Amino acid sequence: MLVSIAVVVGAVTTAIAYFVPWLPEQASEQREGIDAVFWITTAICVSIFALVSAVILYSVFKFRAKPDDDTDGPPIHGHTGLEIAWTAIPAILVIIIGVASAIVLARNDRGGPDALRIQVTAQQFAWNFRYPNNVTSGTLRLPVHRDVVLQLRALDVLHSFFVPQFGQKQDAVPGELTKLAITPTKVGKYPIECTELCGLGHAVMRSQAVVMPAAEYDAWIRQEGKRIKGPPGQAGAAVFENNGCGGCHVFSPANSQGQVGPSLNELEQQARRAGKPLEDFVRESIVEPEAYLEPDYPNVMPKTFAQLPAEQLDALVQYLVGDEESGG
Ligand code: CUA
């Protein structure tokens, strides 16, 4: 009787819990597996909780001592049947959870043979993504319904890559290559969060994953691939835009308005203050930002840009220097 009440209560509360949107939107195949395990575990926990509560409540009312009853309860010497039941049932439930988790983990680790491989570089406090054709970007763009494998590297300390809507989390470890498989199922924009305390800027170590229709992604990656191989002005502009330089710097040729770092319209004056030739100064400021700091600006520029492929770094330097000279 108690058991059947508990099962019914467990089923009803699990159903109620299931239809409340506690979890972030589901946007990857991997998340579907993770959610399945989550709900199996939740159903088991809720049912056990309902059963235990039912037994306790029943006992509290049924066996309550009378107000003036100070006698001891009857002595009890164990109950073999009950003991077997409360050992065997939890063991079975834990095995069910374990097997379900193992299946989902094994499936979620498989990237698929034709997976799109994207290199991810994590550093205090930014993410950088590099695609197979060497396009680099500060925002992660993915084609929907295609297997993707992220290959993560960290340049300084531990970081962790997490998009709640994709479900999986992976650490980026210095000196080690780690992998994360994603198969996006929904077009949209999702937050990328660093989930390993990595320093003062940890909370702002965020980016965005943009899941695009496959054709749109193909067009984007082809176009950006062409741009970075174009003349330095064009290639530099592409590198500047894709890597999010404008988010922190004012630069008229790119129409950018970022106020975090020094204005890139005044590179010549800054180079003079640093006592270095313009081009050397610009290159150094990208790969080793702390070498010279403009007064009043904190050193928050990530060093991830030192990882840019050489041609792209050259193009970016040319873009910044060239426009500086012609723009006066
Ligand atoms: Cu990187 Cu926290």
Coordinates of N, CA and C in Angstrom, one line a residue, residues 10 62 121 189 193 241 286 327:
G10 N 5.7 9.6 -6.6 CA 6.9 9.8 -7.4 C 6.7 10.1 -8.8
K62 N 0.9 6.4 13.0 CA 0.4 5.0 13.4 C 1.0 4.6 14.8
T121 N 41.7 28.0 -28.5 CA 42.8 28.5 -27.6 C 42.2 29.3 -26.5
K189 N 22.0 31.6 -31.1 CA 23.2 32.1 -30.5 C 23.2 31.7 -29.0
E193 N 30.9 30.0 -21.8 CA 31.3 30.5 -20.5 C 32.6 29.7 -20.1
E241 N 38.1 42.1 -37.7 CA 36.7 41.9 -37.4 C 36.4 40.5 -36.7
I286 N 50.5 43.4 -30.1 CA 49.6 42.3 -30.3 C 50.1 41.0 -29.7
G327 N 45.5 57.5 -43.1 CA 44.5 58.3 -42.4 C 45.1 59.5 -41.7

